[in-house]
mmCIF file of C-alpha atoms and ligand atoms in Angstrom:
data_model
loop_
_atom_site.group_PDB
_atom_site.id
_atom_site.type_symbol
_atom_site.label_atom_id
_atom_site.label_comp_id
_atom_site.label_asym_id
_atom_site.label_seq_id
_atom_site.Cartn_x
_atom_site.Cartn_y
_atom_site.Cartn_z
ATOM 1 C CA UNK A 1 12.632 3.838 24.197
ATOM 2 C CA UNK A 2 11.896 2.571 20.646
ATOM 3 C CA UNK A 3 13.930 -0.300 18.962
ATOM 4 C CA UNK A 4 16.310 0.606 16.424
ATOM 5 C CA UNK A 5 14.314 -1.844 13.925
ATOM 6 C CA UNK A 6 11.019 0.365 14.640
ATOM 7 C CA UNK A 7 13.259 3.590 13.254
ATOM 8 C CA UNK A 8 14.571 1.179 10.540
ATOM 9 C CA UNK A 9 11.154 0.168 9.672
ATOM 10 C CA UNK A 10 9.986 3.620 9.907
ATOM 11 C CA UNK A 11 12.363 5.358 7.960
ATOM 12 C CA UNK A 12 12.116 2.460 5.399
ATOM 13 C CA UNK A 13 8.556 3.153 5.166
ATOM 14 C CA UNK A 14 9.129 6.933 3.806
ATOM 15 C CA UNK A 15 11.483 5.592 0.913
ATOM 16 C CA UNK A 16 8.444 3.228 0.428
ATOM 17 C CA UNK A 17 5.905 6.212 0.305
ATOM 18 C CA UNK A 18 8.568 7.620 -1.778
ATOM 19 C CA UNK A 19 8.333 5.658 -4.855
ATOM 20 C CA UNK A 20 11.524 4.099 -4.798
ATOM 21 C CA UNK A 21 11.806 0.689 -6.831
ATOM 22 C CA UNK A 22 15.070 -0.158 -5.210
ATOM 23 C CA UNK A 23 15.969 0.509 -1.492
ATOM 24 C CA UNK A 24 19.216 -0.656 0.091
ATOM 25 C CA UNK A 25 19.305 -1.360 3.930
ATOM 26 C CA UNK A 26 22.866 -1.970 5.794
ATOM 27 C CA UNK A 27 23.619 -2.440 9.416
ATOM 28 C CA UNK A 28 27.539 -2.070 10.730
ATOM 29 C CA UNK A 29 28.314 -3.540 13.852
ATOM 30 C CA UNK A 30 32.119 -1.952 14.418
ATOM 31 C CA UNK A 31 33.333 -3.158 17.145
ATOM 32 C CA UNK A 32 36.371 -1.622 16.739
ATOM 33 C CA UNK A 33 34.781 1.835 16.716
ATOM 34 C CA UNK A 34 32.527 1.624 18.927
ATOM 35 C CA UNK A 35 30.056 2.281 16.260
ATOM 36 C CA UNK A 36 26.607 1.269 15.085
ATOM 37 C CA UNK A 37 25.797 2.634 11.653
ATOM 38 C CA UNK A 38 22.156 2.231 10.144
ATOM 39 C CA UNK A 39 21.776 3.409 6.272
ATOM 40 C CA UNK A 40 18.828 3.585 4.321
ATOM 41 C CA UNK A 41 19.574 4.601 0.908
ATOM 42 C CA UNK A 42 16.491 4.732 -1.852
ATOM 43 C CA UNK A 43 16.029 5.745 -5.287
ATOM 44 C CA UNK A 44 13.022 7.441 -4.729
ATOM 45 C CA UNK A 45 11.507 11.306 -5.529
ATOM 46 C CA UNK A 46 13.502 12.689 -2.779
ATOM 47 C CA UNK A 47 13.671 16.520 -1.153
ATOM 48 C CA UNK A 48 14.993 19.653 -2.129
ATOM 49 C CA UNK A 49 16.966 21.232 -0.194
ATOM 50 C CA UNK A 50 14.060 23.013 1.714
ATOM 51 C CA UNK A 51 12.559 19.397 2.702
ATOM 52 C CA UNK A 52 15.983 18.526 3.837
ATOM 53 C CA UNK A 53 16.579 21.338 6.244
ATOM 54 C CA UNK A 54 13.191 21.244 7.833
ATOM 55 C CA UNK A 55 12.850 17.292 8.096
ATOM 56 C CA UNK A 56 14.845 17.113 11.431
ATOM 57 C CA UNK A 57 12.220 19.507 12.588
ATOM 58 C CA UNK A 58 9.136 17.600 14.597
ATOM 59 C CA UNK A 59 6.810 19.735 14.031
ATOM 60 C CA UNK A 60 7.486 19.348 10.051
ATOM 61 C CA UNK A 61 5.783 17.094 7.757
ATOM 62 C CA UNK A 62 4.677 16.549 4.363
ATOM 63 C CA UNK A 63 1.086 14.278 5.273
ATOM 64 C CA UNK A 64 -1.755 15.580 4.938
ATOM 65 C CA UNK A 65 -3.429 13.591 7.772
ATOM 66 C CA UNK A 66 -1.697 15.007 10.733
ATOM 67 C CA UNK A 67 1.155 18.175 10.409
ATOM 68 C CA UNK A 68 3.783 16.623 13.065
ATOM 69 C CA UNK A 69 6.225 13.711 11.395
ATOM 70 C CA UNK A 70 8.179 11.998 13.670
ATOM 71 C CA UNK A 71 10.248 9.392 11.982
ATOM 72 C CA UNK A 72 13.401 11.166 11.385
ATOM 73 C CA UNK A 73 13.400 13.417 14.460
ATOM 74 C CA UNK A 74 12.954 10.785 16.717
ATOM 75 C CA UNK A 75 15.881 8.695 15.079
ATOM 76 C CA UNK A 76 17.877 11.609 14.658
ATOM 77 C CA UNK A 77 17.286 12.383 19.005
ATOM 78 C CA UNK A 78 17.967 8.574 20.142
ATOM 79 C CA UNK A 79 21.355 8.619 18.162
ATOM 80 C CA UNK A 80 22.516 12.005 19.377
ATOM 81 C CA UNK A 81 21.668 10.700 22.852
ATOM 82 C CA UNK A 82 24.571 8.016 22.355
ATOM 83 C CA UNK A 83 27.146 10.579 21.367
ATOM 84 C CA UNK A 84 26.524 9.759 17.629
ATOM 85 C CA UNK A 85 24.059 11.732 14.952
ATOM 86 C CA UNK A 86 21.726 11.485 11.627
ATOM 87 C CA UNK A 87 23.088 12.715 8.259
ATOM 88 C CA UNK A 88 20.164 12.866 5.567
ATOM 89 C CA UNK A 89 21.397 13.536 1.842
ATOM 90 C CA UNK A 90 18.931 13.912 -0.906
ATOM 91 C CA UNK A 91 18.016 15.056 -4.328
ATOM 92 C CA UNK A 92 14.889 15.349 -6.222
ATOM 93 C CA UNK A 93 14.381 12.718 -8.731
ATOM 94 C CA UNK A 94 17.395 11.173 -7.476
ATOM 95 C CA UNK A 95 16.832 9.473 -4.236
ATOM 96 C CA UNK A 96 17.773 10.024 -0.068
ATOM 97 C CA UNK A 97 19.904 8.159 1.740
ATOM 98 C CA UNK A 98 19.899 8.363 5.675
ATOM 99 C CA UNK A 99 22.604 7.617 7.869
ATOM 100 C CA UNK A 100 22.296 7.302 11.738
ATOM 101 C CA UNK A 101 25.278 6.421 13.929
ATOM 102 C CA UNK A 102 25.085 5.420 17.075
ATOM 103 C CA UNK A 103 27.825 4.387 20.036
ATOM 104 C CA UNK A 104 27.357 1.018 20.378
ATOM 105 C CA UNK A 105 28.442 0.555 24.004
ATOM 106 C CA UNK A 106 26.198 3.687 25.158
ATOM 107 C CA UNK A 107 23.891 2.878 27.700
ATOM 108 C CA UNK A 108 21.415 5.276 26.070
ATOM 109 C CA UNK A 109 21.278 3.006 22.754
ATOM 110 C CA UNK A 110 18.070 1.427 22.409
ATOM 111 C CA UNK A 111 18.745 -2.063 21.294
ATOM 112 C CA UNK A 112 18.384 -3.706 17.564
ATOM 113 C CA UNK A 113 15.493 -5.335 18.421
ATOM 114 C CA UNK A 114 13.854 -7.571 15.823
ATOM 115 C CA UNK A 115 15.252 -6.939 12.704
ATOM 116 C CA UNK A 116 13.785 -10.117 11.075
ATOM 117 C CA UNK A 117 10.616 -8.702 11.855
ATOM 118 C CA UNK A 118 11.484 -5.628 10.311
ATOM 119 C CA UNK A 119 12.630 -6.808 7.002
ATOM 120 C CA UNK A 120 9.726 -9.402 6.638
ATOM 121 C CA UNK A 121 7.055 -6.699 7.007
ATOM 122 C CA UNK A 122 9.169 -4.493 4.312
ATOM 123 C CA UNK A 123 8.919 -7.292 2.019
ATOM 124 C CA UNK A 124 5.498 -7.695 2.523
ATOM 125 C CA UNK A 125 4.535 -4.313 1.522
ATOM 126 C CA UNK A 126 2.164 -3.407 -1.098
ATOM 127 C CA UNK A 127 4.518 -1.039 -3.249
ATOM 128 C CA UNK A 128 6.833 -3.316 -5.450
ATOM 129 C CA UNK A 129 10.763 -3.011 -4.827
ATOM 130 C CA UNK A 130 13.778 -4.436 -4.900
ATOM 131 C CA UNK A 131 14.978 -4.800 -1.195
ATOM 132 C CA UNK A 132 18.752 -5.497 -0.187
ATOM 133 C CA UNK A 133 19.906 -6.006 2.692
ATOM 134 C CA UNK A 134 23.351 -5.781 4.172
ATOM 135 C CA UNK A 135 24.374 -6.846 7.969
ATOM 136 C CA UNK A 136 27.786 -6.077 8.967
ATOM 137 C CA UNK A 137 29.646 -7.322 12.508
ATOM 138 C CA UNK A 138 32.997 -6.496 12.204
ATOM 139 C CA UNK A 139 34.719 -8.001 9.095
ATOM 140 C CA UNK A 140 31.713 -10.518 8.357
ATOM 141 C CA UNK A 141 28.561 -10.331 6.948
ATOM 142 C CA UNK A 142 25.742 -11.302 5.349
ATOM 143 C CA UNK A 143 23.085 -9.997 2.654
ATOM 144 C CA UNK A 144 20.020 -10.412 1.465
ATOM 145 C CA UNK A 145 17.883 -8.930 -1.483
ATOM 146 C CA UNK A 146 14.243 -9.451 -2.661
ATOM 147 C CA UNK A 147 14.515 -9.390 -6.213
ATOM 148 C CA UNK A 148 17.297 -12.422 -5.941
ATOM 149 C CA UNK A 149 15.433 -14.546 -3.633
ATOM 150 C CA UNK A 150 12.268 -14.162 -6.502
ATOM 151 C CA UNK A 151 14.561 -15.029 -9.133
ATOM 152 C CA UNK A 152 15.591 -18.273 -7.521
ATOM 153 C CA UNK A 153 12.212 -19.032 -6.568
ATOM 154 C CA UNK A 154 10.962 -18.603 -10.272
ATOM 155 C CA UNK A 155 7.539 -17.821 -11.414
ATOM 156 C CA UNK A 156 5.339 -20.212 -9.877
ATOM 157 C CA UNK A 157 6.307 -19.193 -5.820
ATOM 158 C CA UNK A 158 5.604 -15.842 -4.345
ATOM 159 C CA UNK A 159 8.144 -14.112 -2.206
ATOM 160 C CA UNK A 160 5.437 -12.939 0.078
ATOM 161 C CA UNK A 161 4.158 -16.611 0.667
ATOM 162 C CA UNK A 162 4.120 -17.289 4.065
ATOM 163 C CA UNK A 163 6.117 -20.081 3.800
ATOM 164 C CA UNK A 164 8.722 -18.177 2.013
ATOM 165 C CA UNK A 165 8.647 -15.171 4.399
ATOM 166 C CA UNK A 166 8.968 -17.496 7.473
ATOM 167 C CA UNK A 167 12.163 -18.485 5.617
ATOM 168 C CA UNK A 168 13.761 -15.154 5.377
ATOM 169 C CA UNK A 169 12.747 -14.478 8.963
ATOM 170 C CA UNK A 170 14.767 -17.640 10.568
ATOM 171 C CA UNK A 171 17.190 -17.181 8.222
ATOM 172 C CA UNK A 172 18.008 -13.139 9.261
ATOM 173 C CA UNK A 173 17.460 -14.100 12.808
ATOM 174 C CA UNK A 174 20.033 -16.933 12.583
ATOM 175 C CA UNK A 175 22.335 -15.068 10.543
ATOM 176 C CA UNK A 176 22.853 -12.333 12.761
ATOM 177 C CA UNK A 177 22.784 -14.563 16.201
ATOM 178 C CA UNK A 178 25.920 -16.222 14.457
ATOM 179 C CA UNK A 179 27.603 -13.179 13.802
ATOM 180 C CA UNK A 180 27.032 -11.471 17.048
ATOM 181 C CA UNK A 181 28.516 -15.261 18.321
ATOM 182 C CA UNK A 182 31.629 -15.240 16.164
HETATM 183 N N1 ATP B 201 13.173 8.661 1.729
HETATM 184 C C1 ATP B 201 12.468 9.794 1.544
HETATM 185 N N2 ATP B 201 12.208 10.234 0.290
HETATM 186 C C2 ATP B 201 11.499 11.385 0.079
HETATM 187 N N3 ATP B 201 11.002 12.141 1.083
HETATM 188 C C3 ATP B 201 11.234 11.746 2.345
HETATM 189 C C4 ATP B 201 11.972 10.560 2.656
HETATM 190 N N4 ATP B 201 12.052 10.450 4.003
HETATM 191 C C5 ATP B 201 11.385 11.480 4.507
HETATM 192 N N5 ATP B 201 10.887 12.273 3.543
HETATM 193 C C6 ATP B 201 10.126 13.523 3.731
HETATM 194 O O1 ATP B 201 10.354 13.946 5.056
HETATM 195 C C7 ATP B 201 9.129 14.068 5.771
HETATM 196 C C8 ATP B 201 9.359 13.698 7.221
HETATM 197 O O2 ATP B 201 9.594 12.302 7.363
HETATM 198 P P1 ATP B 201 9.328 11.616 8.758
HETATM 199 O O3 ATP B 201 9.499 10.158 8.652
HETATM 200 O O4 ATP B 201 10.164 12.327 9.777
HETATM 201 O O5 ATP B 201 7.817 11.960 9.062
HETATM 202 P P2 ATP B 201 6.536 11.439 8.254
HETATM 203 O O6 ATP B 201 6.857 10.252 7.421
HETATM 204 O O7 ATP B 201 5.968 12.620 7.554
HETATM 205 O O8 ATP B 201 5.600 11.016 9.446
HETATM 206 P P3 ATP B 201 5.815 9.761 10.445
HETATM 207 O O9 ATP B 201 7.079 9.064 10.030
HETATM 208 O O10 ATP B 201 5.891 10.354 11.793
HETATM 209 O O11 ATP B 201 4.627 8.904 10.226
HETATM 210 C C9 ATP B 201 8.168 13.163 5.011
HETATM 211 O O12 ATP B 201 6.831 13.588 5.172
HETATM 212 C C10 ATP B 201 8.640 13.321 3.564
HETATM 213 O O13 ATP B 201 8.139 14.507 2.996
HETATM 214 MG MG1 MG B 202 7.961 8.593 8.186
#
C-alpha cells in the first residue's frame, strides 16, 4: 500500500509536466468528519473533457514511453477503498484541480507518510513554480509557499540550497507533529 505523500507527489508531478507556474497543495485533517481531503489544484494546460473521462482509466495515458498511467487510478482506488472517492475538474488552458477524500479512521487508509519529503522534492524540481502549501487539522493550520520563502531570502540565497531545503523539511515535519499533538 502506497503512502498518501507518494500519490501527492505523484499527482503533483503531472501539474508539474503540465506547465503550471503556480500549484496549490492542501491537506484537511477533519476530525470531526471523519475526513481526509488531499487537493491539488494547478494552473496548468489541463484536459478536455475527453482526457477527463478516460484519466480514471489505467490503461489510459498521454506518455509516450509506456501507454498505462497510473497516478490517478491508483489514488482514485486507495480512496474509494476507505469509503471516500477522487473528483478531477479541468479545463484546457485553464488548469485541473484534483480532489481525493478519504475516511480518516478506515483501516484501509494508507497513512500520510512523509510529507516533508514530498514537498522538498517538489521544490526541488527543475520546472519553475510557485508552490503553496496548506495543512489543515481541524481548526488550525499552517502554510507554506515557495515564491514567499524566495522573497524573504532575497537574491543572493537559493531556495533549493540544501541548507534552505533542510529548513523547510524540519519545519513541515514539526509543524504537522504539533498539530496532530494539539
Ligand atoms: N494536472 C494535470 N494537468 C494536465 N493533464 C493532466 C494532469 N494530471 C493528469 N493529466 C493527464 O492525465 C494523464 C494520466 O495521469 P496519471 O498521473 O494517471 O498517469 P501518467 O502521469 O500518464 O503516468 P504515471 O503517473 O503513471 O507516471 C496524464 O498523462 C495527462 O495527460
Ligand atoms: Mg502521473
Amino acid at each position: 500500500m502506497r503512502d498518501l505523500s507518494l500519490h501527492l507527489l505523484d499527482i503533483t508531478r503531472n501539474s508539474v509536466t503540465a506547465k503550471s507556474t503556480e500549484i496549490n497543495i492542501e491537506i484537511i485533517e477533519d476530525i470531526k468528519n471523519d475526513l481526509l481531503i488531499m487537493t491539488i489544484e494547478d494552473n496548468g494546460i489541463g484536459m478536455d473533457q475527453k482526457t477527463i473521462d478516460r484519466v480514471l482509466d489505467p490503461f489510459f495515458t498521454t506518455r509516450k514511453t509506456r501507454n498505462v498511467g497510473l497516478g490517478l487510478s491508483l489514488l482514485k482506488a486507495n480512496c474509494k477503498l476507505t469509503g471516500g472517492d477522487l473528483e478531477i475538474s479541468s479545463a484546457p488552458n485553464i488548469g485541473t484541480f484534483v480532489k481525493g477524500m478519504l475516511v480518516l479512521s478506515n483501516i484501509d487508509r494508507p497513512p500520510l507518510g512523509n510529507i516533508a519529503a514530498t514537498i522538498t522534492t517538489l521544490i526541488l524540481s527543475e520546472e519553475k513554480f510557485n508552490l503553496s502549501f496548506i495543512y489543515k487539522h481541524d481548526n488550525e493550520s499552517f502554510s507554506i509557499s515557495t515564491d514567499e520563502i524566495q522573497e524573504i531570502l532575497g537574491d543572493d540565497v537559493d531556495i533549493k540550497d540544501w541548507s534552505i531545503i533542510n529548513w523547510i523539511d524540519s519545519y513541515i515535519t514539526e509543524n504537522i507533529e504539533s498539530l496532530k499533538k494539539a
